[in-house]
Short mmCIF file of C-alpha atoms in Angstrom, two decimals:
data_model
loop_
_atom_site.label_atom_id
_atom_site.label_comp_id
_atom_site.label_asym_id
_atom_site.label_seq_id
_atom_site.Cartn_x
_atom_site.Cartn_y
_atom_site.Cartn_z
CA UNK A 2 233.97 26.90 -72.49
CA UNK A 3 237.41 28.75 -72.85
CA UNK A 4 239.43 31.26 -72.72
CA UNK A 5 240.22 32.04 -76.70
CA UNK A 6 243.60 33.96 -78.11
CA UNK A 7 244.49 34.95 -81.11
CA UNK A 8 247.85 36.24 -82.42
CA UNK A 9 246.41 39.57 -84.53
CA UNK A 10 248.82 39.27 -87.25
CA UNK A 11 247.37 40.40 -90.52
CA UNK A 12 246.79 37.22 -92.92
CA UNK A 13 244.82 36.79 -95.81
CA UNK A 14 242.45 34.62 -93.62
CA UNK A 15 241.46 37.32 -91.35
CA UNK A 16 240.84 39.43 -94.23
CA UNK A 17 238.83 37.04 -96.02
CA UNK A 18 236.74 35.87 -93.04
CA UNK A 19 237.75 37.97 -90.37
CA UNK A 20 239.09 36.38 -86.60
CA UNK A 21 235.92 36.21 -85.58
CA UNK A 22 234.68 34.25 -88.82
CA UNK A 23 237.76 31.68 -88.31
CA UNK A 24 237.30 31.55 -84.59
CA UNK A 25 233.50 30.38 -85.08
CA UNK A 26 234.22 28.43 -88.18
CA UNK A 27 236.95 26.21 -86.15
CA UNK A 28 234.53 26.09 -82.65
CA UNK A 29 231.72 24.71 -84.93
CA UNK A 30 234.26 22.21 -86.46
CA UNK A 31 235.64 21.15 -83.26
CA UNK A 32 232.02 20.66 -81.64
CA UNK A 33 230.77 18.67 -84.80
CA UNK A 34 233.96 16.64 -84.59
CA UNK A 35 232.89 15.66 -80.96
CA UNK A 36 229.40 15.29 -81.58
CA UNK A 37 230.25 12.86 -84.59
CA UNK A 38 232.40 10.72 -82.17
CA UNK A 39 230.01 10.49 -79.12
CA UNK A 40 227.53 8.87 -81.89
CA UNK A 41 229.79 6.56 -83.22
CA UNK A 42 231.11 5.62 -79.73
CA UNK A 43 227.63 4.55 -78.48
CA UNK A 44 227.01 2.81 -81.82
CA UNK A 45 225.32 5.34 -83.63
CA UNK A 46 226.32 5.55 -87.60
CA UNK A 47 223.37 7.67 -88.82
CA UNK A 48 225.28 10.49 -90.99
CA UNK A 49 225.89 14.10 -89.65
CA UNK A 50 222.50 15.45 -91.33
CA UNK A 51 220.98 13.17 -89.20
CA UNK A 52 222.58 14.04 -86.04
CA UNK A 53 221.18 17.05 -84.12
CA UNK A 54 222.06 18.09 -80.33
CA UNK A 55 220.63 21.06 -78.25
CA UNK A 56 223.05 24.47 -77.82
CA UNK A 57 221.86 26.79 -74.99
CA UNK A 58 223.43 30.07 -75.32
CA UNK A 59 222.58 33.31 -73.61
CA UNK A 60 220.95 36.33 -75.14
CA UNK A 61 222.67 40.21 -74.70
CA UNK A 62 219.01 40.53 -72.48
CA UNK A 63 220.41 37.79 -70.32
CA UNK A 64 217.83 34.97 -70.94
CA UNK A 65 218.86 31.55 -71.29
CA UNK A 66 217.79 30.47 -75.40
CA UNK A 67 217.92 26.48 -76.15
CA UNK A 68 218.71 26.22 -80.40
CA UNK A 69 218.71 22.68 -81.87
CA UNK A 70 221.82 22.91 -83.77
CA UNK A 71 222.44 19.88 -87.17
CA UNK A 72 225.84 18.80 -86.95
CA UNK A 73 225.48 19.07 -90.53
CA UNK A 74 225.34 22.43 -90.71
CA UNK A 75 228.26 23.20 -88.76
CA UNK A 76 230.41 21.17 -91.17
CA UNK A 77 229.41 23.08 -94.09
CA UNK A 78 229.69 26.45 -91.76
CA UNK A 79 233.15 25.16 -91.71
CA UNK A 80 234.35 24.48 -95.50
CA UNK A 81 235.02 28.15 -95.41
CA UNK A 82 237.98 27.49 -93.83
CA UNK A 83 239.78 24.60 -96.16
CA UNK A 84 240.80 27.02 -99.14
CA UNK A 85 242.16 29.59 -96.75
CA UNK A 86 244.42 26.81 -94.81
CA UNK A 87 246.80 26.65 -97.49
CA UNK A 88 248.09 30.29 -96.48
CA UNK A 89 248.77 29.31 -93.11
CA UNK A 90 251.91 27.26 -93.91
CA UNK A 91 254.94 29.23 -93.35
CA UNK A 92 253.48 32.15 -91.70
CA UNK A 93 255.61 33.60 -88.80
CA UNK A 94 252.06 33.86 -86.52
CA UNK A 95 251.33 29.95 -87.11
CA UNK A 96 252.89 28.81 -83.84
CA UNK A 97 251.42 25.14 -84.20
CA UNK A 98 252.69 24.57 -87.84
CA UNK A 99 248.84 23.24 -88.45
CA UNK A 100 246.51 25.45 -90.06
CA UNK A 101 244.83 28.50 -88.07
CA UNK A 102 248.00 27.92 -85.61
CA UNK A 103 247.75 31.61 -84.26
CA UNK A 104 244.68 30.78 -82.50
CA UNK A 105 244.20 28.68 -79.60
CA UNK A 106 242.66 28.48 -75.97
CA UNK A 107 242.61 28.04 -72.68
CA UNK A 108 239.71 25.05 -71.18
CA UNK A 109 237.81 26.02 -68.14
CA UNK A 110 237.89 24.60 -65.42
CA UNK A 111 241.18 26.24 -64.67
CA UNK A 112 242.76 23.14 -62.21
CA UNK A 113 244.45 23.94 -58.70
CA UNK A 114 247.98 22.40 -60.57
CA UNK A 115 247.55 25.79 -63.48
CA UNK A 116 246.74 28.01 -60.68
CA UNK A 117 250.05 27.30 -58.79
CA UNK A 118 252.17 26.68 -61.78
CA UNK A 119 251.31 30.18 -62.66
CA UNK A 120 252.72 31.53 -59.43
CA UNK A 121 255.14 29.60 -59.17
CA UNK A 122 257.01 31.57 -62.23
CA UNK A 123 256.48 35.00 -60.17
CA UNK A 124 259.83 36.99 -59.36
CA UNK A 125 260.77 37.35 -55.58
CA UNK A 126 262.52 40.19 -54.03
CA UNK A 127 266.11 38.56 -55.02
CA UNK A 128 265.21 39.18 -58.65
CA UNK A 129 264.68 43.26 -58.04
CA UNK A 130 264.15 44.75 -60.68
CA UNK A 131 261.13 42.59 -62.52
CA UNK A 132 260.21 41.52 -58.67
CA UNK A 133 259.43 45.68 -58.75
CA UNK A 134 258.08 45.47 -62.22
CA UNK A 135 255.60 43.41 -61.00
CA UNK A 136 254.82 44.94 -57.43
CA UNK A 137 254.23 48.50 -59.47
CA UNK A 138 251.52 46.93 -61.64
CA UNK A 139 249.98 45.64 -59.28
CA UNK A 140 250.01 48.80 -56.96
CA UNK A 141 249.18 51.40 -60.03
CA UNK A 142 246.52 49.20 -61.94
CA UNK A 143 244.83 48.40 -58.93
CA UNK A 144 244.63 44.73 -59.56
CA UNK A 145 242.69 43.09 -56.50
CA UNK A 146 241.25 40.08 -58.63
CA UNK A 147 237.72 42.09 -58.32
CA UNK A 148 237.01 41.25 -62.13
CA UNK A 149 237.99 37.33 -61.69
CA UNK A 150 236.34 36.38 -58.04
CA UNK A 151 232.61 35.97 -59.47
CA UNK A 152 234.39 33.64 -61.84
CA UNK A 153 235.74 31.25 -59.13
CA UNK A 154 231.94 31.56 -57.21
CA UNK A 155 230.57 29.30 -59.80
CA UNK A 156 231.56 25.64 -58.60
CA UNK A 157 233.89 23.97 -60.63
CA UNK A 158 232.82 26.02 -63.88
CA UNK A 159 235.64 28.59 -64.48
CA UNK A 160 238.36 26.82 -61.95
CA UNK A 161 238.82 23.40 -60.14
CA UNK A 162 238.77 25.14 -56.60
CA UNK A 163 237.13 27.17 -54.16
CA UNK A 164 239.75 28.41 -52.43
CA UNK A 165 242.31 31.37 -53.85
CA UNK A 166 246.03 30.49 -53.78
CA UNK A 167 247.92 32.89 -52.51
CA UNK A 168 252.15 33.35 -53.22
CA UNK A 169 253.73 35.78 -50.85
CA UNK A 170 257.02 37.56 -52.78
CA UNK A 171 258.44 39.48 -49.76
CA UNK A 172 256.45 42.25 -48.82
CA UNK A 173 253.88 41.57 -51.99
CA UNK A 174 251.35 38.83 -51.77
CA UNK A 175 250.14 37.77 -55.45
CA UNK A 176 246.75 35.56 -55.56
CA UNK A 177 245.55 33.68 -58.51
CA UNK A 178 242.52 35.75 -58.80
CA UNK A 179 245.45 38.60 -59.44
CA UNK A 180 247.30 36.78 -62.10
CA UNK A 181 244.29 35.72 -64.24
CA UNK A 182 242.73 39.37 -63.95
CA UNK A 183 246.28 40.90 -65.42
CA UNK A 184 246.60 37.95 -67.94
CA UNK A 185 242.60 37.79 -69.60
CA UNK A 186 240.12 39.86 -66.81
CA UNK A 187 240.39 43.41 -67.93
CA UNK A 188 241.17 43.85 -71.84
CA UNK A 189 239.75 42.03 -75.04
CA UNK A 190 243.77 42.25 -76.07
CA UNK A 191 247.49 42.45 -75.01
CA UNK A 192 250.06 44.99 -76.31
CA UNK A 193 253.25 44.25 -77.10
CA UNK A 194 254.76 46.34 -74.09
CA UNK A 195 252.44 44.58 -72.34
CA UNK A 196 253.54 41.59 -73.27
CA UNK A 197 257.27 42.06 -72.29
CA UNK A 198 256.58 43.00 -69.48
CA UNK A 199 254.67 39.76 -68.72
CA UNK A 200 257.32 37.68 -70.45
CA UNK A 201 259.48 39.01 -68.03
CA UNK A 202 257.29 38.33 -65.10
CA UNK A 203 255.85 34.83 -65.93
CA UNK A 204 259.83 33.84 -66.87
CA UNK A 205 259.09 33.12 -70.63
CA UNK A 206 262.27 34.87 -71.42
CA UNK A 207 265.14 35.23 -68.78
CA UNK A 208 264.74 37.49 -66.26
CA UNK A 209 268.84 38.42 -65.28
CA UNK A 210 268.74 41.71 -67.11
CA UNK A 211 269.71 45.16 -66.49
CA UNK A 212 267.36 48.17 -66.67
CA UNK A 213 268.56 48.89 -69.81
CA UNK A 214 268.03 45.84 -71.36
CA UNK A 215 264.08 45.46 -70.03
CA UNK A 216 264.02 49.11 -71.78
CA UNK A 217 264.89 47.41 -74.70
CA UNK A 218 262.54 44.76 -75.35
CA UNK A 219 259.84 47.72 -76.38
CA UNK A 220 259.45 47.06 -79.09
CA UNK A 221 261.13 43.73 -80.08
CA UNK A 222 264.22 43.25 -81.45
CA UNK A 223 264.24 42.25 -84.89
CA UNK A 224 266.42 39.21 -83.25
CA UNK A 225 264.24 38.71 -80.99
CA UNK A 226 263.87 35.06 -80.77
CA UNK A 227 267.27 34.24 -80.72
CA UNK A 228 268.50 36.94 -78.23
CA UNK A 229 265.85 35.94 -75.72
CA UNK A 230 265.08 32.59 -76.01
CA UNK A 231 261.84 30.97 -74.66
CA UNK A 232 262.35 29.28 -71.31
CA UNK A 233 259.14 27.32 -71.26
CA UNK A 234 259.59 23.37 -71.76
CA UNK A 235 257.24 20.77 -72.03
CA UNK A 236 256.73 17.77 -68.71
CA UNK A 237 254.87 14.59 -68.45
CA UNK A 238 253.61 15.93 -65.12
CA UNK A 239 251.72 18.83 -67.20
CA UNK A 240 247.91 18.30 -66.43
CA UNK A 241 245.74 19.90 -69.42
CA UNK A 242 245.47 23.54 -67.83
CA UNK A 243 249.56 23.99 -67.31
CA UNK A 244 250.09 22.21 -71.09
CA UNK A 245 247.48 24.75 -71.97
CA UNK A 246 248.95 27.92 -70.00
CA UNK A 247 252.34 27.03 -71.72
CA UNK A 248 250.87 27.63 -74.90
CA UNK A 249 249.21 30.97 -73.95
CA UNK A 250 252.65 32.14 -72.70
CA UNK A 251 253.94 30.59 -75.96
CA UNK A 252 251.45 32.37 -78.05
CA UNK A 253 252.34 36.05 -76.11
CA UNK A 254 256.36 35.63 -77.28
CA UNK A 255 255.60 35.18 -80.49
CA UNK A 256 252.91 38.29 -80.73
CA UNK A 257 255.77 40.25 -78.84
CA UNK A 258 258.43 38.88 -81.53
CA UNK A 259 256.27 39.83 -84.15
CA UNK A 260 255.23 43.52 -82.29
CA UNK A 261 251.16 42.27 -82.45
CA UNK A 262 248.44 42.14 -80.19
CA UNK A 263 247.85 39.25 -78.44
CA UNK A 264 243.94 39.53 -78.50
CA UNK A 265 241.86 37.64 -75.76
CA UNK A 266 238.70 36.30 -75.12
CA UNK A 267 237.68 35.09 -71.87
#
């Protein structure tokens, strides 16, 4: 289970396919891939035709439906995708330089080190204007983490712990619940004004400008990437969810640089 985003920049791929095809096409790869190696790390060398596993998915009526899925099958579901990879090499979406690189995902559980790196990266009151940026979001879009707190109810399914953290920015007090509705509870996508404005917020970009200048980043500058830099480095104290979240915030700059949606699927 994940969180999936996709940069929605129009490729011959997603016309061919659609996101949706590619985004099942690489899931099925990715859980045949794992399949294949949990036989063949107990021992097990029967070929993929031969290798079956139980899928329990849930109907739109709510009922729990077990499928026996062929790992076979989802290899040949996935052959769809090796004549379309070659268009994936120098497209400006491809953020991984490996093919499909405009897609990727966040892993539940979300750990307690995500949850605070995230809110860590909020502005406080010295930082005014995005530190009001934020605090008017919050205040006009009425986010109270409603959408996100059934999430965190199920033990250790959607996030590592129980208990909320909580980051208090002067006279505003951010949760995690909070962040994670803004970034994926509410909308199947993120604009690109959006997206700024969350750049701004989360630090992907630097964060010392003048009103003017925040004005400016809607839409993106066609120089974009090398006016405002990504802040956002990579270190060896990264657990999975932060090395993850990184690439999500990584994955929003370049749909802002490019003026796409960032579309999400939690």
């Amino acid at each position: 289970m994940a969180i999936d985003y996709i940069i929605d920049y129009d490729c011959i791929p997603k016309q061919t396919i659609g996101t949706d095809g590619i985004l099942q096409r690489l899931k099925a790869r990715e859980r045949a891939y794992t399949v294949i190696k949990l036989f063949r790390d107990h021992g097990d060398e029967r070929p993929p035709s031969e290798m079956g596993f139980e899928f329990v998915r849930r109907t739109p009526e709510g009922e729990e439906e077990t499928q026996v899925i062929v790992v076979q099958d989802l290899l040949d579901e996935a052959q769809a995708l090796t004549p379309l990879e070659p268009h994936c090499a120098g497209c400006p979406a491809n953020r991984t330089g490996q093919p499909f690189g405009c897609m990727g995902f966040v892993s539940y559980p979300i750990s307690e080190q995500g949850e605070s790196w995230l809110l860590d990266r909020l502005p406080v009151p010295d930082e005014p204007l995005v530190w009001l940026l934020l605090r008017q979001v919050v205040k006009e879009f009425e986010y109270d983490g409603a959408s996100v707190r059934e999430w965190r109810e199920t033990a250790n399914t959607f996030f590592e712990a129980a208990d909320v953290k909580v980051r208090r920015l002067g006279e505003v007090k951010v949760d995690a619940n909070q962040m994670f509705e803004i970034l994926f509870g509410r909308r199947p996508y993120i604009i690109p004004k959006q997206a700024a404005l969350l750049l701004l917020v989360l630090r992907v970009i630097e964060r010392d400008l003048e009103a003017d200048e925040i004005r400016a980043l809607n839409p993106a500058p066609a120089d974009a990437l090398a006016r405002y830099p990504i802040t956002i480095t990579d270190d060896e104290t990264d657990d999975q969810t932060v090395r993850e979240l990184k690439d999500f915030l990584r994955a929003l700059y370049t749909a802002w640089a490019l003026d796409v949606n960032l579309l999400i699927d939690a």
